[in-house]
Amino acid sequence: MTKRIDAHFVAAGKYHDIDFARLEVLKLLGEHPEIRTTVAMDFSNTERLEQCQFLVTYTCTVLPTPEETVKIKEFLDRGGRWLALHGTNSILKFVEGGVDCPEERDDVMEVLGTQFKAHPPIGPFRVEVVDKTHALTQGLEDFDVIDELYIMKQKAPIKVLMQTRFDGEATGFTEANYSNVVVPILYLRDHGKGGVLYNTLGHCRSHFDVIELLPFWTHPERCSWNYPVYYETLRRGIRWAMSEIA
């Protein structure tokens, strides 16, 4: 008999079409009738998290408090899994000279394994599958996408499954210049009996998501959501969160 699996999904933040991402992820979770999902806009419901097997996040500049971070770490250590998507590891602040990504929450970023630092303008890049033996990537070949290329600073040991490289300027960020840096795209971070799976792809934006800067964003952005291979990585990520993939 199939056993019920409880999940908690935090979908919230700035500068992204959170409504679109929330719906797409829920549709993928809905492919598994045994998953029962609650949805939130922050990390405050730690009591619910204690009832769950896994946590999913699609956020931007929405972080757990220090107290909530402790609860998440405890959840992971006892076997919980965290499927972290796109901007989960971001702190964005507009300052003179561009967008700053201050390193002021190492407690969270150490749990996640990385912190977002910058991205160049949306454009094409090749994703290299560096571990083709892992169940999360087995059978997948290198592929090209148009997306935000997330340059990150590593904060803890991680196992990289997919990566890309970047050489050039991340226009608009205070830390803008990079020389042939390796950029993780999909990676694992172990925590006790559980862990984190981070997938940096999946930017999306509607006409109305940057009204602080522009009242009407002319061209909605879907980026990796346009590619079947991205949905395949999400489906495998959900199976990993369900503990069907080690």
Coordinates of C-alpha atoms in Angstrom, one line a residue:
M1 CA 0.0 0.0 0.0
T2 CA 1.3 3.5 -0.9
K3 CA 2.2 5.6 2.1
R4 CA 1.2 9.2 2.5
I5 CA 4.1 11.7 2.2
D6 CA 3.8 15.2 3.6
A7 CA 5.5 18.2 2.0
H8 CA 5.8 21.9 2.7
F9 CA 6.3 24.4 -0.1
V10 CA 7.5 28.0 0.5
A11 CA 7.0 30.1 -2.6
A12 CA 7.5 33.9 -2.2
G13 CA 9.7 36.8 -3.0
K14 CA 10.6 39.7 -5.3
Y15 CA 11.3 40.2 -8.9
H16 CA 10.0 36.8 -10.1
D17 CA 6.7 35.4 -11.3
I18 CA 6.1 33.5 -8.1
D19 CA 2.5 32.7 -9.1
F20 CA 3.8 30.9 -12.2
A21 CA 6.6 29.0 -10.4
R22 CA 4.2 28.0 -7.6
L23 CA 1.6 26.5 -10.0
E24 CA 4.2 24.7 -12.1
V25 CA 5.8 23.1 -9.0
L26 CA 2.4 22.2 -7.5
K27 CA 1.5 20.5 -10.8
L28 CA 4.6 18.4 -10.6
L29 CA 4.0 17.5 -7.0
G30 CA 0.4 16.6 -8.0
E31 CA 1.7 13.9 -10.3
H32 CA 2.2 11.9 -7.0
P33 CA -1.2 11.5 -5.3
E34 CA 0.5 10.3 -2.1
I35 CA 2.1 13.7 -1.6
R36 CA 0.0 16.1 0.5
T37 CA 1.4 19.7 0.2
T38 CA 0.9 22.8 2.3
V39 CA 2.0 26.1 0.8
A40 CA 3.3 29.2 2.6
M41 CA 4.9 32.6 1.9
D42 CA 7.6 32.3 4.6
F43 CA 9.3 29.8 6.9
S44 CA 7.4 30.5 10.0
N45 CA 5.4 27.3 10.2
T46 CA 8.1 25.2 11.7
E47 CA 5.5 23.0 13.4
R48 CA 4.2 21.9 10.0
L49 CA 7.8 21.2 8.9
E50 CA 8.2 18.8 11.7
Q51 CA 5.3 16.7 10.2
C52 CA 6.9 16.7 6.7
Q53 CA 9.3 14.5 4.8
F54 CA 10.5 17.3 2.6
L55 CA 10.6 21.0 2.0
V56 CA 10.5 22.8 -1.4
T57 CA 11.4 26.4 -1.9
Y58 CA 11.1 28.9 -4.8
T59 CA 12.0 32.2 -3.2
C60 CA 14.0 35.4 -3.8
T61 CA 15.2 37.5 -0.8
V62 CA 12.9 35.6 1.5
L63 CA 14.9 33.9 4.3
P64 CA 14.1 32.0 7.5
T65 CA 14.9 33.8 10.7
P66 CA 17.9 32.5 12.7
E67 CA 15.4 30.6 14.9
E68 CA 13.7 29.1 11.9
T69 CA 17.0 28.2 10.4
V70 CA 17.9 26.2 13.5
K71 CA 14.6 24.3 13.1
I72 CA 15.3 23.6 9.4
K73 CA 18.8 22.3 10.3
E74 CA 17.3 20.0 12.9
F75 CA 14.7 18.8 10.3
L76 CA 17.5 18.0 7.8
D77 CA 19.7 16.3 10.4
R78 CA 17.0 13.9 11.4
G79 CA 16.3 12.9 7.7
G80 CA 14.3 15.7 6.1
R81 CA 15.1 16.8 2.5
W82 CA 15.1 20.3 1.1
L83 CA 14.6 20.8 -2.6
A84 CA 15.8 24.4 -3.1
L85 CA 15.1 26.1 -6.4
H86 CA 16.5 29.2 -8.2
G87 CA 16.7 32.2 -5.8
T88 CA 16.4 30.4 -2.5
N89 CA 20.0 31.5 -1.6
S90 CA 19.6 35.1 -2.5
I91 CA 19.9 38.4 -0.6
L92 CA 19.5 41.4 -2.9
K93 CA 19.9 45.0 -1.9
F94 CA 19.8 47.9 -4.2
V95 CA 22.7 50.3 -3.4
E96 CA 24.7 53.0 -5.1
G97 CA 26.6 51.2 -7.8
G98 CA 24.2 48.3 -8.4
V99 CA 22.8 45.3 -6.7
D100 CA 24.6 44.1 -3.6
C101 CA 24.4 40.6 -2.2
P102 CA 25.7 41.0 1.4
E103 CA 27.0 38.0 3.2
E104 CA 25.0 38.7 6.4
R105 CA 23.2 35.3 6.8
D106 CA 25.9 32.7 6.8
D107 CA 23.7 30.5 9.1
V108 CA 21.3 30.0 6.2
M109 CA 23.8 29.9 3.4
E110 CA 25.9 27.3 5.2
V111 CA 22.9 25.1 5.4
L112 CA 22.2 25.6 1.7
G113 CA 25.9 25.3 0.8
T114 CA 26.1 28.4 -1.4
Q115 CA 25.1 32.1 -1.6
F116 CA 24.0 33.9 -4.8
K117 CA 26.4 36.7 -5.7
A118 CA 25.5 37.9 -9.2
H119 CA 24.2 36.9 -12.6
P120 CA 25.0 38.3 -16.1
P121 CA 22.1 39.4 -18.3
I122 CA 19.8 36.5 -19.2
G123 CA 21.3 34.6 -22.1
P124 CA 22.3 31.2 -23.5
F125 CA 24.8 28.9 -21.7
R126 CA 25.7 25.2 -21.8
V127 CA 25.0 23.0 -18.7
E128 CA 27.6 20.3 -18.3
V129 CA 26.5 17.0 -16.6
V130 CA 29.6 16.3 -14.6
D131 CA 28.3 13.2 -12.8
K132 CA 26.5 11.0 -15.2
T133 CA 26.3 8.0 -12.8
H134 CA 24.1 9.6 -10.2
A135 CA 20.4 8.7 -10.3
L136 CA 19.5 12.4 -10.5
T137 CA 21.5 12.8 -13.7
Q138 CA 21.8 9.3 -15.2
G139 CA 20.9 9.3 -18.9
L140 CA 21.0 13.1 -19.2
E141 CA 23.5 14.7 -21.7
D142 CA 24.9 18.2 -21.6
F143 CA 22.3 20.8 -22.7
D144 CA 21.8 24.4 -23.7
V145 CA 19.4 26.8 -22.0
I146 CA 18.6 30.5 -21.9
D147 CA 18.4 31.5 -18.2
E148 CA 20.0 33.5 -15.4
L149 CA 23.4 32.1 -14.9
Y150 CA 23.7 32.1 -11.1
I151 CA 27.2 32.9 -9.9
M152 CA 27.5 31.7 -6.3
K153 CA 30.0 31.6 -3.4
Q154 CA 30.4 28.2 -1.8
K155 CA 29.8 28.2 1.9
A156 CA 30.1 24.5 2.7
P157 CA 31.0 21.2 1.1
I158 CA 28.7 20.3 -1.9
K159 CA 28.6 17.5 -4.5
V160 CA 28.2 19.1 -7.9
L161 CA 26.1 17.1 -10.4
M162 CA 25.8 19.8 -13.1
Q163 CA 27.7 22.9 -13.8
T164 CA 28.6 25.7 -16.2
R165 CA 31.4 28.3 -16.6
F166 CA 31.3 32.0 -16.8
D167 CA 33.9 34.6 -17.9
G168 CA 32.9 38.2 -18.1
E169 CA 30.8 40.9 -16.4
A170 CA 27.6 40.4 -14.3
T171 CA 26.3 43.8 -15.3
G172 CA 24.5 45.7 -12.6
F173 CA 26.0 43.9 -9.6
T174 CA 28.5 45.4 -7.2
E175 CA 30.7 42.3 -7.6
A176 CA 30.5 42.2 -11.4
N177 CA 33.7 40.8 -12.9
Y178 CA 34.5 37.1 -13.0
S179 CA 37.2 35.2 -14.7
N180 CA 36.4 31.6 -15.9
V181 CA 34.6 30.7 -12.8
V182 CA 32.9 27.2 -12.4
V183 CA 29.2 27.7 -11.6
P184 CA 27.3 24.8 -9.9
I185 CA 23.8 24.3 -11.5
L186 CA 22.6 21.2 -9.6
Y187 CA 24.3 20.0 -6.4
L188 CA 23.7 18.0 -3.2
R189 CA 24.6 19.1 0.3
D190 CA 24.5 16.4 3.0
H191 CA 23.1 17.1 6.5
G192 CA 23.1 14.3 9.0
K193 CA 20.4 11.8 7.8
G194 CA 19.0 14.3 5.2
G195 CA 20.2 17.0 2.9
V196 CA 19.7 19.7 0.3
L197 CA 19.3 19.4 -3.4
Y198 CA 19.8 22.8 -5.1
N199 CA 18.7 23.5 -8.7
T200 CA 19.7 27.1 -9.7
L201 CA 17.8 27.1 -13.0
G202 CA 14.2 28.4 -13.5
H203 CA 14.1 32.2 -13.6
C204 CA 10.6 33.5 -14.5
R205 CA 9.1 37.0 -14.6
S206 CA 5.7 38.4 -15.6
H207 CA 4.8 41.9 -16.8
F208 CA 4.2 43.1 -13.2
D209 CA 7.0 41.6 -11.0
V210 CA 9.5 44.6 -11.0
I211 CA 7.1 47.5 -10.5
E212 CA 9.6 49.2 -8.2
L213 CA 11.8 49.6 -11.3
L214 CA 9.4 49.4 -14.2
P215 CA 5.6 49.5 -14.1
F216 CA 5.3 47.1 -17.0
W217 CA 7.9 44.6 -17.9
T218 CA 7.5 44.3 -21.7
H219 CA 8.7 40.7 -22.3
P220 CA 7.7 38.0 -19.8
E221 CA 10.5 35.6 -19.1
R222 CA 10.2 31.8 -18.7
C223 CA 13.8 30.8 -19.3
S224 CA 14.4 27.1 -18.4
W225 CA 10.7 26.6 -17.9
N226 CA 10.6 26.5 -21.7
Y227 CA 12.8 23.3 -21.8
P228 CA 11.6 19.7 -21.2
V229 CA 15.0 18.8 -19.7
Y230 CA 14.4 21.3 -16.9
Y231 CA 11.1 19.7 -16.0
E232 CA 12.9 16.4 -16.0
T233 CA 15.4 17.7 -13.4
L234 CA 12.5 18.9 -11.3
R235 CA 10.7 15.6 -11.5
R236 CA 13.9 13.8 -10.4
G237 CA 14.3 16.4 -7.7
I238 CA 10.9 15.6 -6.3
R239 CA 11.6 11.9 -6.4
W240 CA 14.8 12.6 -4.5
A241 CA 12.8 14.6 -1.9
M242 CA 10.5 11.6 -1.6
S243 CA 13.5 9.4 -0.9
E244 CA 13.0 7.4 -4.1
I245 CA 16.5 8.6 -5.2
A246 CA 19.4 8.4 -2.8

